CSV table of C-alpha atoms and ligand atoms in Angstrom, one decimal:
chain,number,residue,atom,x,y,z
A,29,MET,CA,0.0,0.0,0.0
A,30,ALA,CA,2.7,2.5,1.1
A,31,LEU,CA,4.8,1.4,-1.9
A,32,LEU,CA,1.9,1.8,-4.3
A,33,LEU,CA,1.2,5.3,-3.0
A,34,SER,CA,4.9,6.3,-3.4
A,35,LEU,CA,5.1,4.9,-6.9
A,36,ALA,CA,1.9,6.8,-7.8
A,37,SER,CA,3.3,10.0,-6.3
A,38,ILE,CA,6.4,9.7,-8.3
A,39,ALA,CA,4.4,9.2,-11.5
A,40,LEU,CA,2.2,12.2,-10.5
A,41,LEU,CA,5.2,14.3,-9.8
A,42,GLY,CA,6.5,13.7,-13.3
A,43,PHE,CA,3.1,15.0,-14.4
A,44,VAL,CA,3.4,18.0,-12.2
A,45,TYR,CA,6.9,18.9,-13.5
A,46,ASN,CA,6.1,18.4,-17.1
A,47,PHE,CA,3.1,20.6,-17.0
A,48,GLY,CA,4.1,23.2,-14.4
A,49,SER,CA,1.1,24.7,-12.9
A,50,SER,CA,-1.3,23.9,-15.7
A,51,PRO,CA,-3.2,21.1,-13.8
A,52,VAL,CA,-4.6,24.0,-11.8
A,53,SER,CA,-7.8,25.1,-13.2
A,54,ALA,CA,-11.0,26.7,-12.1
A,55,THR,CA,-12.9,23.5,-13.0
A,56,THR,CA,-11.3,21.7,-10.1
A,57,GLU,CA,-12.3,24.2,-7.5
A,58,GLY,CA,-14.4,22.8,-4.6
A,59,LYS,CA,-13.3,19.2,-5.4
A,60,GLU,CA,-12.2,16.9,-2.6
A,61,VAL,CA,-8.6,16.8,-1.2
A,62,THR,CA,-8.0,13.1,-1.1
A,63,HIS,CA,-5.5,10.7,0.4
A,64,GLY,CA,-2.4,10.4,-1.9
A,65,SER,CA,-3.0,13.8,-3.5
A,66,VAL,CA,0.0,16.0,-4.1
A,67,ILE,CA,-0.8,19.5,-2.9
A,68,LYS,CA,0.5,23.0,-2.2
A,69,LEU,CA,-0.8,24.5,1.0
A,70,GLN,CA,-1.5,28.2,0.7
A,71,HIS,CA,-1.4,30.5,3.8
A,72,GLU,CA,-4.7,32.2,3.5
A,73,ARG,CA,-3.7,35.8,4.7
A,74,THR,CA,-0.3,36.2,3.1
A,75,LYS,CA,-0.8,33.8,0.1
A,76,PHE,CA,2.6,32.2,0.7
A,77,ARG,CA,3.0,28.4,0.2
A,78,LEU,CA,4.2,25.9,2.8
A,79,HIS,CA,7.7,25.0,1.8
A,80,SER,CA,10.7,23.0,2.8
A,81,HIS,CA,14.2,22.6,1.4
A,82,GLU,CA,17.6,21.1,2.4
A,83,VAL,CA,18.4,23.9,4.8
A,84,PRO,CA,18.7,23.0,8.6
A,85,TYR,CA,17.6,25.3,11.2
A,86,GLY,CA,20.5,27.2,12.8
A,87,SER,CA,18.8,27.0,16.2
A,88,GLY,CA,16.3,24.8,18.0
A,89,SER,CA,16.3,21.1,16.7
A,90,GLY,CA,18.7,21.8,13.9
A,91,GLN,CA,16.3,19.7,11.7
A,92,GLN,CA,15.3,20.6,8.2
A,93,SER,CA,13.6,24.0,8.1
A,94,VAL,CA,10.0,24.6,7.0
A,95,THR,CA,9.1,28.1,5.7
A,96,SER,CA,6.5,29.7,3.7
A,97,PHE,CA,7.5,30.8,0.2
A,98,PRO,CA,6.2,33.8,-1.9
A,99,GLY,CA,6.3,32.2,-5.4
A,100,VAL,CA,3.6,29.8,-6.7
A,101,GLU,CA,5.9,27.7,-9.0
A,102,ASP,CA,8.5,26.2,-6.7
A,103,ALA,CA,8.6,22.4,-6.6
A,104,ASN,CA,9.8,22.5,-3.0
A,105,SER,CA,6.3,23.4,-2.0
A,106,PHE,CA,4.7,20.1,-2.9
A,107,TRP,CA,3.4,17.9,-0.1
A,108,ILE,CA,1.7,14.4,-0.3
A,109,VAL,CA,-1.4,13.9,1.9
A,110,HIS,CA,-1.1,10.7,3.9
A,111,ALA,CA,-3.1,9.1,6.8
A,112,PRO,CA,-1.2,8.2,10.0
A,113,SER,CA,0.9,5.1,9.6
A,114,GLY,CA,-1.0,1.9,10.1
A,115,THR,CA,-4.4,3.4,9.1
A,116,ASN,CA,-6.4,1.6,6.5
A,117,VAL,CA,-7.2,4.3,4.0
A,118,GLN,CA,-6.9,4.1,0.2
A,119,GLN,CA,-5.7,6.5,-2.4
A,120,GLY,CA,-8.7,8.6,-3.4
A,121,ASP,CA,-10.4,8.4,0.0
A,122,ALA,CA,-11.9,11.7,1.0
A,123,ILE,CA,-10.8,13.3,4.3
A,124,PRO,CA,-13.6,14.1,6.9
A,125,ASN,CA,-13.3,17.0,9.3
A,126,GLY,CA,-11.3,15.9,12.4
A,127,SER,CA,-9.2,13.3,10.5
A,128,ILE,CA,-5.5,13.0,11.3
A,129,VAL,CA,-3.2,13.5,8.4
A,130,ARG,CA,0.4,13.6,7.7
A,131,LEU,CA,2.1,15.7,5.0
A,132,GLN,CA,5.2,14.3,3.3
A,133,HIS,CA,7.5,16.7,1.5
A,134,VAL,CA,7.9,15.4,-2.0
A,135,ARG,CA,11.5,16.4,-2.8
A,136,THR,CA,13.1,15.3,0.5
A,137,ARG,CA,10.5,12.6,1.7
A,138,LYS,CA,10.4,14.1,5.2
A,139,TRP,CA,7.3,14.7,7.2
A,140,LEU,CA,5.8,18.0,8.4
A,141,HIS,CA,6.7,17.8,12.1
A,142,SER,CA,6.5,19.8,15.2
A,143,HIS,CA,7.8,19.6,18.8
A,144,LEU,CA,8.6,21.8,21.8
A,145,HIS,CA,11.7,23.4,20.3
A,146,GLN,CA,11.4,27.2,19.9
A,147,SER,CA,10.9,28.7,16.4
A,148,PRO,CA,13.7,30.9,15.3
A,149,ILE,CA,12.0,34.3,14.8
A,150,SER,CA,9.0,34.5,17.0
A,151,GLY,CA,9.9,31.9,19.7
A,152,ASN,CA,6.7,29.9,19.1
A,153,LEU,CA,6.9,26.2,18.5
A,154,GLU,CA,9.3,25.0,15.8
A,155,VAL,CA,7.9,23.3,12.7
A,156,SER,CA,10.4,21.2,10.9
A,157,ALA,CA,10.6,18.5,8.2
A,158,PHE,CA,11.8,15.2,9.8
A,159,GLY,CA,12.0,11.4,9.2
A,160,GLY,CA,11.4,9.8,5.9
A,161,ASP,CA,9.7,6.9,4.0
A,162,GLU,CA,10.7,4.4,6.7
A,163,GLN,CA,10.7,6.7,9.7
A,164,SER,CA,7.6,8.6,11.1
A,165,ASP,CA,6.3,9.2,14.6
A,166,THR,CA,3.4,10.9,16.4
A,167,GLY,CA,5.1,14.3,16.0
A,168,ASP,CA,4.1,14.1,12.3
A,169,ASN,CA,0.3,13.8,13.0
A,170,TRP,CA,-2.0,16.8,12.4
A,171,LYS,CA,-5.7,17.1,12.8
A,172,LEU,CA,-7.8,18.6,10.1
A,173,GLU,CA,-10.2,21.4,11.2
A,174,ILE,CA,-12.5,22.7,8.5
A,175,GLU,CA,-13.6,26.3,8.9
A,176,GLY,CA,-17.3,27.2,8.1
A,177,THR,CA,-19.3,24.4,6.6
A,178,GLY,CA,-18.6,21.1,4.8
A,179,SER,CA,-18.0,17.6,6.1
A,180,VAL,CA,-14.9,16.7,4.0
A,181,TRP,CA,-11.7,18.6,3.0
A,182,LEU,CA,-12.2,20.5,-0.3
A,183,ARG,CA,-9.8,22.5,-2.4
A,184,ASP,CA,-9.9,26.2,-1.8
A,185,GLN,CA,-11.6,25.7,1.6
A,186,LYS,CA,-10.3,27.3,4.7
A,187,VAL,CA,-8.9,24.8,7.0
A,188,ARG,CA,-6.6,24.6,10.1
A,189,LEU,CA,-4.0,21.9,10.8
A,190,ARG,CA,-3.7,21.2,14.6
A,191,HIS,CA,-0.6,19.4,15.7
A,192,ILE,CA,-1.6,16.4,17.9
A,193,ASP,CA,1.3,16.2,20.3
A,194,THR,CA,1.5,20.0,21.1
A,195,ASN,CA,-2.1,21.1,20.3
A,196,ALA,CA,-0.6,24.0,18.3
A,197,TYR,CA,-1.9,25.2,14.9
A,198,LEU,CA,0.2,25.3,11.9
A,199,HIS,CA,0.9,29.0,11.6
A,200,SER,CA,2.7,31.5,9.4
A,201,HIS,CA,2.9,35.3,9.5
A,202,ASP,CA,4.8,38.1,7.7
A,203,LYS,CA,7.9,37.7,9.9
A,204,LYS,CA,10.5,37.1,7.2
A,205,TYR,CA,14.0,35.6,7.3
A,206,SER,CA,16.7,38.0,6.5
A,207,ARG,CA,19.5,35.6,5.6
A,208,ILE,CA,19.9,32.2,3.7
A,209,VAL,CA,16.2,31.8,2.9
A,210,THR,CA,15.8,35.6,2.6
A,211,GLY,CA,12.2,36.8,2.0
A,212,GLN,CA,10.6,33.5,3.1
A,213,GLN,CA,8.3,33.6,6.1
A,214,GLU,CA,8.5,31.8,9.4
A,215,VAL,CA,6.3,28.8,9.9
A,216,CYS,CA,5.6,27.7,13.5
A,217,GLY,CA,3.1,26.2,15.8
A,218,VAL,CA,0.9,28.5,17.8
A,219,THR,CA,-1.9,27.3,20.2
A,220,LYS,CA,-4.1,30.4,19.9
A,221,LYS,CA,-6.6,30.3,17.1
A,222,SER,CA,-6.1,33.2,14.7
A,223,ALA,CA,-6.4,34.3,11.0
A,224,ASP,CA,-2.8,33.5,10.6
A,225,ASN,CA,-3.4,29.7,11.1
A,226,ILE,CA,-5.7,29.4,8.2
A,227,TRP,CA,-4.6,27.5,5.0
A,228,SER,CA,-6.1,26.1,1.9
A,229,ALA,CA,-5.2,23.5,-0.6
A,230,ALA,CA,-4.2,25.2,-3.8
A,231,GLU,CA,-2.2,23.9,-6.8
A,232,GLY,CA,-1.6,20.2,-7.1
A,233,VAL,CA,-2.6,16.8,-8.4
A,234,TYR,CA,-5.8,15.5,-6.9
A,235,PHE,CA,-6.9,12.0,-7.0
A,236,PRO,CA,-10.7,11.9,-7.8
A,237,VAL,CA,-12.6,10.7,-4.9
A,238,LYS,CA,-13.4,7.1,-4.8
A,239,HIS,CA,-17.2,6.6,-4.4
A,240,LYS,CA,-18.0,3.6,-2.3
A,241,ASP,CA,-21.2,1.6,-3.2
B,13,NAG,C1,-14.5,20.6,12.3
B,13,NAG,O1,-14.1,20.1,13.5
B,13,NAG,C2,-13.8,21.1,14.5
B,13,NAG,C3,-13.4,20.5,15.8
B,13,NAG,O2,-12.4,19.4,15.5
B,13,NAG,C4,-15.0,22.0,14.8
B,13,NAG,O3,-14.5,23.1,15.6
B,13,NAG,C5,-15.4,22.6,13.4
B,13,NAG,O4,-16.6,23.4,13.6
B,13,NAG,C6,-15.8,21.5,12.4
B,13,NAG,N1,-16.1,22.1,11.2
B,13,NAG,C7,-17.2,21.8,10.5
B,13,NAG,C8,-17.3,22.5,9.2
B,13,NAG,O5,-18.1,21.1,10.9
């Protein structure tokens, strides 16, 4: 199952790279965000995309850094939507409100992760990319909270991701790095609900929802 998902992701990624941002079209708005889909997560207020790259934090855990990125095109902003390890979900399954998900960074295979280390700029909780295909722990688990109405996660819908271990929301803001990843914004975990912890699934390749009969 995991292998199938990875193979499919690689195939999809080829598609993404070949066609740039063209799979994005208005006709897919409001469609389900399904397990196995490859997505970019847009920070609602600043429109930056959740991003990672092979740059370690110079403080805190020293793990691979996660930022938000101003451009739309960068391939380091793709994440694969997975269920927690050991869960019996299939590619194409819709994701109900309250579900636990993991986001795997496509390029480096690491998981969106958080823990009690301090984030570099604001001193909130650090969000890193950690582990890999064969290594994942509870620090990779995030709960989907849908804003407004709707029972399953849809594209362009406002959502929050709440980190299970720390109870903090995935958060970004206009606090920018001034060196190495200059112009990119800090991503961190914040327990207080605010407009700066709202995200939406934007560009990507979405598996059509599997209808069960
Ligand atoms: C989704 O679940 C959260 C709690 O986990 C709740 O606060 C929110 O209202 C729910 N959203 C919808 C659209 O039902």
